[in-house]
Amino acid sequence: MKDYSVLSEDRAKTPARIIIVIYAIIKTAFYAFNLGVKTLPSEGAGPDFMHWFGIPADVIPWLARVIVGVILIIGVFIITGSEKLTNRQKSVFMPLLLAVVELAHASLFGGDRLIYFLLIGCSLLSLMYADVLGLFVSMAAISAITAFLLFVLNVRLLWGANSLASTEIFNFISLIVMYILVFMLGRHSVNALNRFNQAGYIFDTLQKTSPNLTVVVDDRARIDYISKAFAEIVGVEKPEYATGLPFIDIFPTSELKFFWNGLLQCEGAFSETFELNFGDGARRFFMITSEPLGESKVARTFECTEITYIVEAHNAAEAASKSKSNFLATMSHEIRTPMNAILGISQIQLQRGGLPEDTVTAFENIHASGGNLLGIINDILDMSKIETGKMELNPVEYDTPSLINDAVQLNIVRIGSKQIDFSVDIDENMPSKLYGDELRIKQILNNILSNAIKYTKKGSVKLSVNCVTDSDGVTLRFAVEDTGQGMRPEDKEKLFSEYLRFNAAANRATEGTGLGLNITKKLAEMMGGTISAESEYGKGSVFTVTVRQKAVECPSIGAKVAEQLRKFAFVGGRQVNFKITRERMPYGSVLVVDDVATNLYVAEGLLAPYQLTVEMADSGFAAIEKTEDGNVYDIIFMDHMMPKMDGIETARKLRETGYKNPIVALTANAIVGNDELFMNNGFDGFISKPIDVRQLNEVLNKFVRDRHPEEAKKYSVDTTEQGGRSYKINQRDGVDQNQKAETAVKRPKYLDIAMNPRLLKFFCQDAEKAVATLRETVKNGDAKLFTITAHAMKSALANVGEDEASKTAAALENAGRGGDAGYISANVDGFIQTLESLISKFRGADNGGAVGADKDNAGMDDSGVDEDRDYLLELLRIIKSACDNYDDDTAYAALDRLKEKRWKVSTIESLEKIRDALFINSDFDNAGEMCSALFDYVVYDKVGSRMS
Amino acid sequence: MGGGPERIDTMTADRQNNTGGAACKHLFVINPAAKRISGGKARRALREKIAAFFDGHPDIPHEVYESRWCRDSVAFIRQYVSESAGRVRVHALGGNGTFFEAVNGVVGLDNAEVAVYTYGRGNGFARYFDRGGGKPFLSLENQVFGRTIPIDVIRCGNNCGASFGMAGIEAYANALGNEWRENYIPTDMSYTLAAMYLILNGRASQNYRINIDGGIIEGDFVSVLVANAPCYGVNMYPAIDAHPNDGWFDVYTFKKVSKAGIIASIPIYTHGGYRKLPKVISHYRAKNVKLTSNEVMCMSVDGENFYGTSVEYEIMPGAVKVVCPDSIDVAKLPRIYGKRDRGGR
């Protein structure tokens, strides 16, 4: 039996003392009264020794009563005042004292029947200390003493009952029964009280040490309870000082008073996070949990947990994320700028034809790697958009079979030489059209398909597509099942984490950033769907993605289309909407503003097909000068990052001068939020670099063609008559982030193939300017211009392959940013010398003619070449199919595979023509026809060979 | 007392009349706990009275708000006034507590003024203007169209008061009396009994360190009263020199004497007879009073109790404008308590 009574202070002291004093007085008064009426029994007149002192017999009982009263008062005062006794001991001693003294008095002087009630009352004193054990012990002791007196010493406690032992026995049994009843009832009450005491004690103890702020408000909005921490934070010296005060009064500022008064008005329970300033200026965040008390509309508890450190950690994480986004923006710019040149120049070189095979291979590798790199950048940028919540879905109505076919065709190519059995299972009841973000769904599908192929060396990959229609829309479900390496359970748990590649050691040779699945998951969730993975290590995996799409009134795809998709022979579904027509616009004029000559050169090439009047400006100042001369352009394409005056400032100044025609930003900073930045600074549009031909086409159509409707009409006819420059883009272009590299590949196809001399010339111009600027800035200490110049030279040098010098430029740029004058003075002269030597070197090369030489294959003897015609025919069939589907990736991949074997010169020439048709003009129809012609020729030749 | 502040017996008064409230928005704040309108019927009648009055003045905008709990109206008034473009007259329909909330609601806001009503138990502040039961303050005509005078405000910790701040037996008796009245003795007698209990129980005095405008007084005191207005309680007016618009506090310190001495002095003190007790009660005028004690002090501002070991009272001259009904002669106000009691006893 636990002694919970010790948890509380001795609160029985004063009441016990008052009770005993009142009892003693009443009892004595009762005796005094009875003395007068002489009702006391002669037997109870007291023991004989009293008479020895000559005390009159009728005074003895009264005197004895006074003495008993004094003894009781003194005894109770001593017991209750003792600091040595525990509450339990007091709960036993106090009733015992009373019982023993009263029993002794009754034994000596005789008592009335009240003595038994008194004995019961004695034990009740135990209850004042709320101790069950004390109650039990005192009852047992009183019972034992009474029994001893009655039955051992044969004492009679009642007046006139000497001969009636049965009366005493009856009274004693009644006493025991009453004790049992009192104990049973008292035990429950005492236990309940102790539980209450214990709860209070624990609550007090917890609150003393808890950092949480707790307050209980009563139904008059006054404080019932306030924790130490709460009192301290509002400046109340001690919690007890605030108890009973109006709750609102304890707050030091009006803001806090309003806030807490507002919380009092809340209905029901709540738990929310708030930012509060408790008057000390500190910014703190609290999770406030509140529960109403009973039926009252006001009384409630408030528990406030400070979560500032969590919020700060969250903010720090957000800041880090923002910092990461900024880094990505910078990285994007830094990588995309040279990427523009890398992809553009490598493609132009590949277009030239006649290059040595190893050079072609090198350029192809450069181009492919550049494409991969761009894909990675795009993945990272996607992740950045998702993290900052700026990824938006752009729903359109789309063709379901085409979407599936595109993804399938793209991924078939990825199989390459792997022994993978790729199959597709499409539900023929699927709707032929849906409404949703087609681009992002393709991205999802490509991610899970490419992963399956990537991690499966041998075996099978199966794509299953079906959907469930309900009243709210359609749930599209893709499942990709592979027999690849599978995943361990621990890898599976981390599958959708950012930047995580599972089984990294084993998959070191596998390309990828580890972002794909995370992006896929986020995209699926944005579309109201899910992604899940089932996997068994060593046996394979099944990835299932669902996305919610809106239904469109349309028929199902049907058995025929489903079958075509299963056999990879889907041909329908293309729409003219995807066809891009580059219209001639000789009536239009544009100004391109960029400080890097290479970029001007690329832009000029991209604009050439439109036959626009194109002017160039190498700085913002030059651009302003041109407009001040009265020139007005249909569009000014403005680079963002330029020295002295950047694109934004230039645009603002142009607007200030009253220039009203469109200005479109060209920037490699394709990070989220840039579009708003440009739009808010006087720009009418925004094109990211490397330049997307569709974006460029859209901008030109919008700002040039549509503003000259009469001329446009005229030249539109011309276009048709001249065969035009009709240019179809596969749906995947610009849709799938992984495919943007291929989009880039197509861009510079209109460039003058004699580029390199011009490039070198432009470099020399840039470098000469840079040398002068660097000297000037070092002299006058213009760190900003120095940094920008070094930055420009960094990319310019990289463009011409001078990597070491580019690194030096980068180091100088960093030194300029960091104000490291020592480093600059130590290295700038050497850097200038390097630039000067490069200028003289490239001037010589330029004068000497174009770099490189065509290799003429004519006249090569290929009589010994034994062509693998079956292989050729199989791949020609793939190319033809790809051309029919405007799928240049598949076509390029097949053409590349053909390079693995030796072919006759005539075959090579035909294949190169097909490649050129695709590569230079994106002329899928012509490429397809050429493919058919070669196919027929090979078949004929093959048959002819057999016949001969 | 050598280092203490100078005792003064003169008083100054600066009256400033103001325009009436015809061009104001009127916000009526009803305290349902106020003695004379605690019944639903009385409140309904009051609302009807207000509605009928404004039916006759439809061009005057008004709003009625019934406070829900202690200090609820402070936030509401402050928000209402802050969001109002023009002047707002806040009508505090209740007793001292309601007036206290109105003062805290408008203090610091230039476009607000307060009309005090005498629907409470004591209405101590209003008794400065009218000793006869505050009838002029119950007239809507007076309160809506009456002129205002600026009054000083007592800033004390997180709150502001208009009448007085106190520490010692008065505050203890107020706190204990409130408790007794709620639980045991439902009459105003509870305060008197509480005071008697405290005196007899030896808890009537405490050691204080009192800083009155920089002058330090230290010792055992029965009470320290920092008054901006003369009256408190139901019918007591100890601070007969205090005027709520003179820019000064009147500070009364009641020294520790025997229990019998306290019992004998209190009726004289609480009815403006402090000058008859020169050895017991001292009077000072000040703008800033700080109280500290080694033991916890029970304190009160306008009847609102609080506890602590230190407190600072600071005067905010003319911080709030209150309506003075037209029937009251402002020029006579400074002497309505002083005249009678100074010569009387």
PDB file of C-alpha atoms in Angstrom, chain A residues 10 13 16-17 20 70-86 89-90 93-94 97 129:
ATOM      1  CA  ASP A  10       0.322  18.344   6.375  1.00  0.00           C
ATOM      2  CA  LYS A  13      -2.753  20.209  11.180  1.00  0.00           C
ATOM      3  CA  ALA A  16      -7.273  18.597  13.602  1.00  0.00           C
ATOM      4  CA  ARG A  17      -6.281  21.100  16.229  1.00  0.00           C
ATOM      5  CA  ILE A  20      -9.798  18.613  19.218  1.00  0.00           C
ATOM      6  CA  VAL A  70      -5.921  19.147  28.256  1.00  0.00           C
ATOM      7  CA  ILE A  71      -4.088  15.899  27.564  1.00  0.00           C
ATOM      8  CA  LEU A  72      -5.883  15.513  24.241  1.00  0.00           C
ATOM      9  CA  ILE A  73      -5.200  19.094  23.168  1.00  0.00           C
ATOM     10  CA  ILE A  74      -1.536  18.927  24.129  1.00  0.00           C
ATOM     11  CA  GLY A  75      -1.152  15.499  22.525  1.00  0.00           C
ATOM     12  CA  VAL A  76      -2.793  16.476  19.259  1.00  0.00           C
ATOM     13  CA  PHE A  77      -0.813  19.713  19.057  1.00  0.00           C
ATOM     14  CA  ILE A  78       2.410  17.771  19.605  1.00  0.00           C
ATOM     15  CA  ILE A  79       1.567  15.076  17.078  1.00  0.00           C
ATOM     16  CA  THR A  80       0.351  17.429  14.357  1.00  0.00           C
ATOM     17  CA  GLY A  81       3.214  19.851  14.932  1.00  0.00           C
ATOM     18  CA  SER A  82       5.898  17.190  14.857  1.00  0.00           C
ATOM     19  CA  GLU A  83       8.306  17.377  11.942  1.00  0.00           C
ATOM     20  CA  LYS A  84       9.795  13.988  12.766  1.00  0.00           C
ATOM     21  CA  LEU A  85       6.580  12.065  12.276  1.00  0.00           C
ATOM     22  CA  THR A  86       5.383  11.172   8.819  1.00  0.00           C
ATOM     23  CA  GLN A  89       2.469   7.965  11.620  1.00  0.00           C
ATOM     24  CA  LYS A  90       0.366  10.974  12.500  1.00  0.00           C
ATOM     25  CA  PHE A  93      -1.023   8.213  16.564  1.00  0.00           C
ATOM     26  CA  MET A  94      -3.688  10.886  16.593  1.00  0.00           C
ATOM     27  CA  LEU A  97      -4.148   9.002  21.482  1.00  0.00           C
ATOM     28  CA  TYR A 129      -4.212  12.322   6.435  1.00  0.00           C
TER      29      TYR A 129
END
